[in-house]
Amino acid sequence: MAWLHTWVGLWFSWLLYTVFLTGSLALFAEPITHWMTPEHHAAEAAAAAQENAPVDRARRLDLAVDYMARHHPGAGMWEIWPVNRHHDNGLSVYWFDKNGMYADAELDPATGAELDDHHDEAGRATMGGTHFVNFHYMLHESRFGVWIVAFATMAMLVALISGVVTHKRIFKDFFTFRAKKGQRSWLDAHNAVAVLTLPFQFMIAYTGIVISSAQLMPAPVVAQYGSGMEATRLYLAEMQGEEKPARTGQTLAMPPLEPLVARAEAMIGQSARAIVIQNPEDSSMRVAVYGWNEASDALHNISATTGMAEFSAATGDLLRMRPAGGVNGGAPALTRQVMGDLHMAPFGGLAVKWLYFLCGLAGAAMMGTGAVLFMVKRRAKLGNEFGAATARMYRLFEGLNVAALAGLAVACIGFFWANRLLPIALENRALWELRCFFGLWALMLAHAWLCRPRLAWVTQLGLLAALCLLLPLLSFVTLGDHPVAQIARGDWESAGVELTAMAVGVLSAWAAIRLWKKPQSAPAQRTPRATQKAAA
């Protein structure tokens, strides 16, 4: 078990560290995106101010239906967002195109005319916080990324279980930390963060695998539903207890939507977010009204599902209803929903997000201290795990430790710097931000292998500290904005990003200074047994 814990933990520690760090940042994807789109701040504030303003929803629904009837009469589904909080309180419509792909259009709420796709070009193109979300679960690799992360997550479960079995004094050592003791201090730190967040680590790893189960084990789904986008939608619809009616071929005029929407709001106790029309203009037509999840709903519902009421368009009869937080489809759908929500933490407000953020960083620290501990053990006593190549392999591990732990953090804050420094009109700007992230990370890896380990650690931690501490100054130089002004106008999302970066900068500077002042350890020596094996 000790051997299994050591080597499974080592080989996957670097990847798992990146998954945990970017996953922790992904929890605040929306504030990060807000910070990275400063040109939209005024529009977002105006939309928030108009959120409760009177809206002629009946007219907006009529305009949306008229647009869909003229431009997409053959679509099997129409979806209307009469008040889109994510698009300046605008009017949005969605449908499935001929290729089965989700398509959308923004309409003028006053006239129903389609707006140009580039009507908000004044803003900078960016992936924002979505970058950390995508990298967290699929490494920006759509075909194999999910498999790679899932395999590493299974390895993490193996390492966790073997670590618990191996550690004889797991609870006693949790209350023990011996500072400035070299290897002993690293082991104490590794044990403390692991034991303190052990339930969280098990939960986050297990739920991460479960919510991707259909993608990781597609054979049962393909056997039952077939392959392709339509089969996937059918599977998800049945999992959620949704039944798509068959078209009859008999024409049915679209009924007034506003009375149905008002009835649905009274039933589910939420304001209407989306109106989904199945088989529009057919006698089998159904109208489903989905609600908005407010902050109060997220505080007491683990499940993030919104309320829903579905009606027959022909008779107006209620066909199905789901309360906020409820799930249609029985126990399998409920289990899947709760697993997903436990993993992504849409409930509990900021308190739960910060709790997940800290536990996620503790998970990253568990991976990082384990990788460092492996090398600390071998600095004073060189083993012989890889024969004649042992010294070279250890040097490889040292470089990976620096690049994965400090280098990834430098790349993450570099992503923020690229957002401010790249020209707004740059073609493929969002892609260039991503290139800056991976390019800077590659430079940190090269630097870690070209420099002595101790110098590499000090340099990259120092660079991380400088980039984090100077981020507010960068915003001031490029935008004339700073945390004091952000707090004064109530923009806590932008202020939170910059203040958190400064806190990370202070910690990184402290670590760099401590490491710089620490006496350099003596080079590793071969043990007599290892020397004899090498001679043989």
XYZ file of C-alpha atoms in Angstrom:
536
model
C 0.000 0.000 0.000
C 2.860 2.404 0.751
C 4.444 1.633 -2.625
C 1.071 2.093 -4.349
C 0.425 5.405 -2.582
C 3.900 6.732 -3.394
C 4.045 5.930 -7.077
C 0.402 6.374 -8.096
C 0.405 9.644 -6.186
C 3.629 10.809 -7.813
C 2.829 10.030 -11.436
C -0.565 11.752 -11.282
C 0.217 14.499 -8.782
C 1.190 17.083 -11.406
C -1.960 16.606 -13.485
C -4.207 16.440 -10.433
C -2.651 19.627 -9.074
C -3.596 21.458 -12.290
C -7.122 20.015 -12.165
C -7.626 21.137 -8.558
C -6.136 24.603 -9.029
C -8.090 25.405 -12.186
C -11.208 23.801 -10.672
C -10.927 26.107 -7.666
C -10.691 29.114 -9.990
C -13.617 27.767 -12.044
C -15.872 28.202 -9.002
C -15.590 31.940 -9.615
C -15.834 31.747 -13.404
C -18.521 34.446 -13.551
C -16.615 37.065 -11.495
C -13.477 36.300 -13.529
C -15.390 36.760 -16.790
C -16.837 39.991 -15.402
C -13.325 41.272 -14.598
C -12.078 40.276 -18.050
C -14.861 42.147 -19.888
C -14.580 45.675 -18.447
C -16.259 47.286 -21.480
C -19.494 45.508 -20.509
C -19.584 46.680 -16.901
C -21.810 49.675 -17.615
C -24.240 47.529 -19.616
C -24.299 44.877 -16.872
C -25.038 47.501 -14.233
C -27.841 48.933 -16.383
C -29.295 45.444 -16.930
C -29.216 44.777 -13.178
C -30.988 48.069 -12.532
C -33.685 47.177 -15.093
C -34.091 43.619 -13.807
C -37.277 44.468 -11.939
C -38.388 47.209 -14.320
C -41.810 46.781 -15.968
C -41.581 44.731 -19.166
C -44.314 44.199 -21.761
C -43.706 40.471 -21.773
C -46.790 39.608 -23.806
C -45.556 41.774 -26.663
C -42.061 40.296 -26.444
C -43.474 36.781 -26.623
C -45.575 37.701 -29.654
C -42.541 39.232 -31.380
C -40.452 36.121 -30.701
C -43.170 33.766 -31.971
C -43.614 35.859 -35.108
C -39.846 35.791 -35.766
C -39.622 32.011 -35.294
C -42.691 31.358 -37.471
C -41.163 33.391 -40.323
C -37.563 32.167 -40.096
C -37.691 28.674 -38.555
C -41.125 27.163 -39.193
C -39.816 23.591 -39.484
C -37.816 23.524 -36.253
C -38.928 20.866 -33.789
C -38.373 23.159 -30.801
C -38.595 26.887 -30.136
C -37.153 28.395 -26.973
C -37.842 31.982 -25.934
C -36.150 34.008 -23.191
C -38.421 37.065 -22.852
C -36.088 38.697 -20.301
C -32.505 37.545 -20.715
C -30.555 38.680 -17.670
C -27.282 37.674 -19.338
C -27.800 39.862 -22.408
C -28.660 43.329 -21.111
C -32.266 42.356 -20.360
C -32.750 41.520 -24.036
C -34.975 39.111 -25.956
C -33.393 35.816 -27.059
C -34.620 32.852 -29.106
C -33.110 29.373 -29.548
C -33.793 26.374 -31.790
C -32.188 23.237 -33.221
C -30.876 23.742 -36.757
C -30.861 21.192 -39.594
C -27.655 19.636 -38.234
C -29.196 19.130 -34.807
C -27.054 21.876 -33.281
C -28.280 24.490 -30.820
C -28.697 27.845 -32.593
C -29.704 31.240 -31.237
C -30.490 34.815 -32.138
C -30.799 38.090 -30.239
C -33.902 40.134 -31.075
C -34.716 43.782 -30.564
C -37.247 43.782 -27.673
C -39.096 46.713 -29.264
C -39.380 45.553 -32.891
C -38.503 41.840 -32.913
C -35.835 42.421 -35.561
C -32.750 40.222 -35.369
C -29.711 42.016 -34.010
C -26.329 41.708 -35.656
C -24.136 39.018 -34.077
C -21.487 41.692 -33.596
C -23.664 44.394 -32.064
C -21.467 44.360 -28.917
C -18.080 44.389 -30.650
C -16.968 47.210 -28.367
C -16.049 44.570 -25.795
C -12.879 42.499 -25.872
C -13.149 38.886 -27.018
C -12.161 36.547 -24.200
C -12.885 33.099 -22.829
C -12.928 34.600 -19.359
C -13.564 32.180 -16.522
C -14.745 29.538 -19.016
C -11.078 28.869 -19.722
C -10.582 27.489 -16.209
C -13.828 25.481 -16.389
C -12.859 23.796 -19.668
C -9.287 23.150 -18.615
C -10.447 21.718 -15.279
C -12.473 18.851 -16.706
C -11.193 18.322 -20.265
C -7.829 20.138 -20.572
C -9.153 22.020 -23.633
C -9.097 18.695 -25.501
C -12.657 17.787 -26.508
C -11.978 14.197 -27.625
C -9.663 12.721 -25.006
C -9.430 15.345 -22.264
C -12.348 14.028 -20.220
C -10.863 10.515 -20.357
C -7.437 11.730 -19.228
C -8.891 13.671 -16.286
C -11.167 10.757 -15.330
C -8.243 8.307 -15.371
C -6.256 10.661 -13.142
C -9.262 10.994 -10.831
C -9.485 7.210 -10.457
C -5.782 7.234 -9.588
C -6.535 9.891 -6.982
C -9.140 7.636 -5.342
C -6.553 4.819 -5.268
C -4.003 7.165 -3.665
C -6.511 8.400 -1.090
C -7.533 4.905 0.002
C -3.975 3.586 0.084
C -2.894 6.699 2.000
C -5.523 6.102 4.687
C -4.518 2.434 4.975
C -0.810 3.263 5.121
C -1.056 6.068 7.658
C -1.205 4.426 11.070
C -1.435 7.640 13.110
C -3.688 9.568 10.764
C -5.695 11.411 13.430
C -2.823 11.964 15.863
C -0.621 13.447 13.168
C -3.433 15.733 12.064
C -2.875 17.726 15.257
C 0.900 17.728 14.826
C 2.969 20.143 12.773
C 6.703 20.477 13.255
C 7.979 23.606 11.548
C 11.470 23.982 10.096
C 12.116 20.243 10.245
C 12.661 19.607 6.536
C 11.172 16.285 5.465
C 9.161 15.991 8.684
C 7.520 19.392 8.075
C 6.534 18.473 4.507
C 5.039 15.195 5.740
C 3.103 16.984 8.490
C 1.747 19.516 5.978
C 0.783 16.733 3.560
C -1.002 14.804 6.323
C -2.801 17.854 7.710
C -4.337 19.105 4.439
C -5.214 15.540 3.413
C -6.959 14.548 6.647
C -8.686 17.893 7.155
C -10.366 17.766 3.726
C -10.517 13.987 3.249
C -14.342 13.798 2.952
C -14.287 16.649 0.431
C -11.536 15.007 -1.639
C -13.436 11.717 -1.822
C -16.677 13.497 -2.689
C -15.226 15.768 -5.362
C -13.347 12.927 -7.074
C -16.260 10.487 -7.003
C -18.889 12.986 -8.186
C -16.550 14.211 -10.927
C -16.484 10.703 -12.376
C -20.216 10.078 -11.908
C -21.376 13.197 -13.757
C -19.274 12.145 -16.788
C -20.436 8.523 -16.632
C -22.417 8.601 -19.876
C -19.388 9.947 -21.730
C -16.933 7.588 -20.032
C -19.127 4.484 -20.471
C -21.195 5.217 -23.591
C -21.940 1.604 -24.611
C -25.202 1.237 -22.601
C -26.461 4.619 -23.862
C -25.583 3.819 -27.487
C -27.184 0.366 -27.206
C -30.450 1.883 -25.951
C -30.654 5.179 -27.855
C -28.148 4.970 -30.718
C -25.412 7.514 -31.466
C -25.393 11.142 -32.537
C -26.758 14.421 -31.170
C -30.423 13.393 -31.402
C -29.765 10.153 -29.487
C -27.924 12.108 -26.776
C -30.852 14.530 -26.425
C -33.283 11.609 -26.228
C -31.207 10.000 -23.466
C -30.990 13.229 -21.463
C -34.703 13.901 -21.947
C -35.628 10.459 -20.613
C -33.187 10.844 -17.698
C -35.035 14.052 -16.798
C -38.451 12.469 -17.254
C -39.225 14.476 -20.385
C -41.238 12.918 -23.176
C -41.123 14.428 -26.663
C -44.498 14.025 -28.348
C -44.748 12.759 -31.929
C -46.008 15.185 -34.558
C -49.519 14.540 -35.852
C -49.245 16.606 -39.020
C -52.357 18.604 -38.127
C -51.812 22.358 -37.966
C -52.607 24.198 -34.736
C -52.394 27.958 -34.311
C -50.064 29.187 -31.606
C -52.123 30.063 -28.505
C -51.431 33.278 -26.553
C -48.401 32.498 -24.399
C -48.737 35.137 -21.698
C -51.717 33.476 -19.890
C -49.859 30.139 -19.801
C -46.697 31.822 -18.529
C -48.611 33.630 -15.769
C -50.269 30.346 -14.689
C -46.890 28.592 -14.590
C -45.316 31.349 -12.466
C -48.112 31.033 -9.908
C -47.625 27.250 -9.765
C -43.840 27.088 -9.436
C -43.370 30.277 -7.409
C -40.665 31.637 -9.730
C -40.520 34.250 -12.474
C -40.347 32.852 -16.011
C -36.903 32.351 -17.485
C -37.556 30.364 -20.642
C -40.562 29.164 -22.626
C -39.877 25.949 -24.554
C -42.347 24.995 -27.286
C -42.194 21.392 -28.526
C -43.590 20.676 -32.032
C -44.602 24.311 -32.688
C -47.746 24.869 -34.814
C -48.683 21.182 -34.612
C -51.704 19.756 -32.758
C -49.279 17.877 -30.467
C -47.671 21.166 -29.399
C -46.609 21.529 -25.751
C -45.555 24.689 -23.933
C -43.150 24.347 -20.985
C -42.312 27.326 -18.768
C -39.043 27.237 -16.768
C -38.314 29.597 -13.885
C -35.312 31.615 -12.730
C -33.338 30.416 -9.723
C -32.970 33.340 -7.363
C -30.327 33.629 -4.659
C -32.873 32.526 -2.048
C -33.528 29.290 -3.986
C -29.825 28.458 -4.078
C -29.545 28.871 -0.311
C -31.931 26.047 0.574
C -31.935 23.755 -2.495
C -28.980 21.471 -3.183
C -30.459 20.693 -6.593
C -30.013 23.588 -9.024
C -33.030 22.680 -11.160
C -35.606 25.414 -11.563
C -39.364 25.122 -11.359
C -41.180 23.991 -14.503
C -44.781 23.656 -15.666
C -45.762 22.143 -19.027
C -49.126 22.605 -20.731
C -50.928 21.173 -23.730
C -51.225 23.971 -26.293
C -54.435 22.462 -27.682
C -56.367 22.255 -24.404
C -54.379 24.330 -21.915
C -54.293 21.379 -19.506
C -51.335 20.990 -17.152
C -49.286 17.953 -18.233
C -46.322 18.085 -15.860
C -45.040 20.252 -13.049
C -41.741 20.321 -11.187
C -41.103 22.489 -8.119
C -37.854 24.428 -7.748
C -35.123 22.018 -6.695
C -37.131 18.998 -7.805
C -36.174 16.498 -10.508
C -38.352 14.556 -12.922
C -37.310 11.075 -13.971
C -37.181 9.244 -10.664
C -34.232 8.147 -8.551
C -31.629 7.902 -11.375
C -32.251 11.482 -12.499
C -32.297 12.741 -8.912
C -29.018 10.955 -8.135
C -27.331 12.364 -11.227
C -28.586 15.880 -10.485
C -27.474 15.851 -6.850
C -24.061 14.409 -7.790
C -23.576 17.183 -10.319
C -24.656 19.880 -7.893
C -22.430 18.521 -5.112
C -19.515 18.776 -7.522
C -20.245 22.239 -8.949
C -21.684 23.880 -5.791
C -24.478 26.037 -7.245
C -26.117 26.049 -3.791
C -25.353 27.865 -0.558
C -24.279 31.181 -2.053
C -20.834 32.709 -1.569
C -20.194 30.892 1.714
C -20.260 27.467 0.033
C -18.262 28.716 -2.963
C -15.498 29.984 -0.695
C -15.604 26.740 1.294
C -15.186 24.745 -1.930
C -12.464 27.150 -3.065
C -10.446 26.655 0.118
C -10.976 22.887 0.079
C -9.963 22.814 -3.579
C -6.765 24.693 -2.772
C -6.190 22.227 0.077
C -6.536 19.414 -2.466
C -3.995 21.137 -4.698
C -1.722 21.537 -1.660
C -2.135 17.830 -0.895
C -0.933 16.963 -4.414
C 1.836 19.534 -4.336
C 3.232 18.650 -0.909
C 3.167 14.967 -1.843
C 5.233 15.619 -4.989
C 7.681 17.831 -3.083
C 7.921 15.321 -0.243
C 8.995 12.638 -2.718
C 11.989 14.742 -3.744
C 12.805 15.982 -0.222
C 13.205 12.369 0.879
C 15.650 11.709 -1.936
C 17.785 14.836 -1.733
C 19.792 13.475 1.188
C 19.713 9.839 0.102
C 19.638 8.957 -3.575
C 17.755 5.742 -4.283
C 18.080 3.445 -7.251
C 14.508 3.126 -8.575
C 15.531 3.777 -12.193
C 18.989 2.208 -12.265
C 21.642 4.280 -14.017
C 18.986 6.848 -15.031
C 17.870 7.534 -11.433
C 19.657 10.888 -11.102
C 18.265 12.081 -14.448
C 14.749 10.982 -13.488
C 14.988 12.838 -10.193
C 16.051 15.958 -12.074
C 13.040 15.479 -14.337
C 10.778 15.255 -11.285
C 12.306 18.394 -9.780
C 11.568 20.357 -12.947
C 8.002 19.020 -13.136
C 7.426 19.981 -9.507
C 8.486 23.571 -10.130
C 6.612 23.927 -13.424
C 3.428 22.237 -12.210
C 3.187 24.015 -8.853
C 4.694 27.471 -9.319
C 4.707 27.533 -13.131
C 0.980 26.830 -13.505
C 0.156 29.618 -11.059
C 2.350 31.984 -13.107
C 0.510 30.921 -16.282
C -2.869 31.534 -14.610
C -2.025 35.084 -13.536
C -0.359 35.590 -16.935
C -3.739 34.811 -18.507
C -5.154 37.804 -16.603
C -2.279 40.014 -17.760
C -2.827 38.964 -21.379
C -6.452 40.071 -21.087
C -5.348 43.598 -20.232
C -2.340 43.856 -22.581
C -3.549 42.308 -25.854
C -5.148 44.825 -28.263
C -8.941 44.789 -28.108
C -9.263 44.614 -31.911
C -6.805 41.710 -32.247
C -8.147 38.958 -34.502
C -8.803 35.683 -32.654
C -8.114 37.553 -29.451
C -9.588 34.887 -27.149
C -7.334 32.302 -28.791
C -4.308 34.533 -28.250
C -5.111 34.774 -24.546
C -5.114 30.986 -24.438
C -1.814 30.886 -26.332
C -0.289 33.264 -23.782
C -1.405 30.928 -20.979
C 0.143 27.803 -22.514
C 3.174 29.668 -23.863
C 4.037 31.114 -20.461
C 3.541 27.709 -18.846
C 5.904 26.136 -21.392
C 8.498 28.825 -20.614
C 8.211 28.032 -16.906
C 8.791 24.341 -17.671
C 11.889 25.119 -19.737
C 13.157 27.469 -17.036
C 12.627 24.799 -14.353
C 14.797 22.323 -16.259
C 17.501 24.807 -17.247
C 18.050 26.288 -13.768
C 19.067 24.682 -10.523
C 15.919 23.584 -8.636
C 16.311 26.021 -5.748
C 16.905 28.969 -8.091
C 13.950 27.886 -10.251
C 11.652 27.798 -7.215
C 12.750 31.230 -5.991
C 12.538 32.816 -9.454
C 9.100 31.490 -10.337
C 7.614 32.222 -6.914
C 9.057 35.720 -7.129
C 7.615 36.197 -10.616
C 4.228 34.942 -9.377
C 4.338 37.417 -6.485
C 5.203 40.323 -8.779
C 2.470 39.528 -11.325
C -0.163 39.120 -8.614
C 0.772 42.223 -6.624
C 0.997 44.395 -9.745
C -2.330 43.262 -11.239
C -4.301 46.211 -9.748
C -1.630 48.591 -11.081
C -2.022 47.017 -14.530
C -5.774 47.659 -14.409
C -5.136 51.244 -13.368
C -2.658 51.849 -16.209
C -4.799 50.212 -18.908
C -8.306 51.160 -17.718
C -7.887 53.766 -14.990
C -9.609 51.361 -12.589
C -8.503 50.085 -9.177
C -9.949 48.172 -6.172
C -10.869 51.304 -4.211
C -12.984 52.611 -7.091
C -14.486 49.164 -7.650
C -15.564 48.881 -4.019
C -16.924 52.430 -4.069
C -19.256 51.634 -6.982
C -20.227 48.242 -5.544
C -18.320 46.183 -8.121
C -17.272 43.472 -5.680
C -16.641 40.933 -8.456
C -13.804 42.980 -9.966
C -12.496 43.992 -6.554
C -12.586 40.369 -5.394
C -10.456 39.219 -8.327
C -7.761 41.847 -7.728
C -7.743 41.577 -3.931
C -7.477 37.783 -4.115
C -4.598 38.140 -6.572
C -2.836 40.470 -4.141
C -3.309 37.994 -1.290
C -1.756 35.241 -3.417
C 1.066 37.633 -4.269
C 1.835 38.261 -0.602
C 1.937 34.519 0.154
C 4.136 33.848 -2.878
C 6.547 36.624 -1.900
C 6.773 35.207 1.629
C 7.506 31.712 0.254
C 10.144 33.034 -2.152
C 11.915 35.012 0.577
C 11.845 32.076 3.002
C 13.298 29.755 0.364
C 15.957 32.297 -0.629
C 17.163 32.683 2.956
C 17.110 28.946 3.674
C 20.563 27.307 3.654
C 21.135 25.167 0.593
C 20.961 21.422 1.264
C 23.825 19.126 0.445
C 23.648 17.113 -2.799
C 22.112 13.665 -2.612
C 24.394 10.729 -1.913
C 23.892 7.156 -2.974
C 23.170 4.699 -0.223
C 25.647 1.807 0.115
C 23.017 -0.607 -1.155
C 22.263 1.573 -4.163
C 26.002 1.915 -4.870
C 26.465 -1.845 -4.793
C 23.556 -2.357 -7.180
C 24.891 0.290 -9.537
C 28.366 -1.322 -9.459
C 26.866 -4.742 -10.144
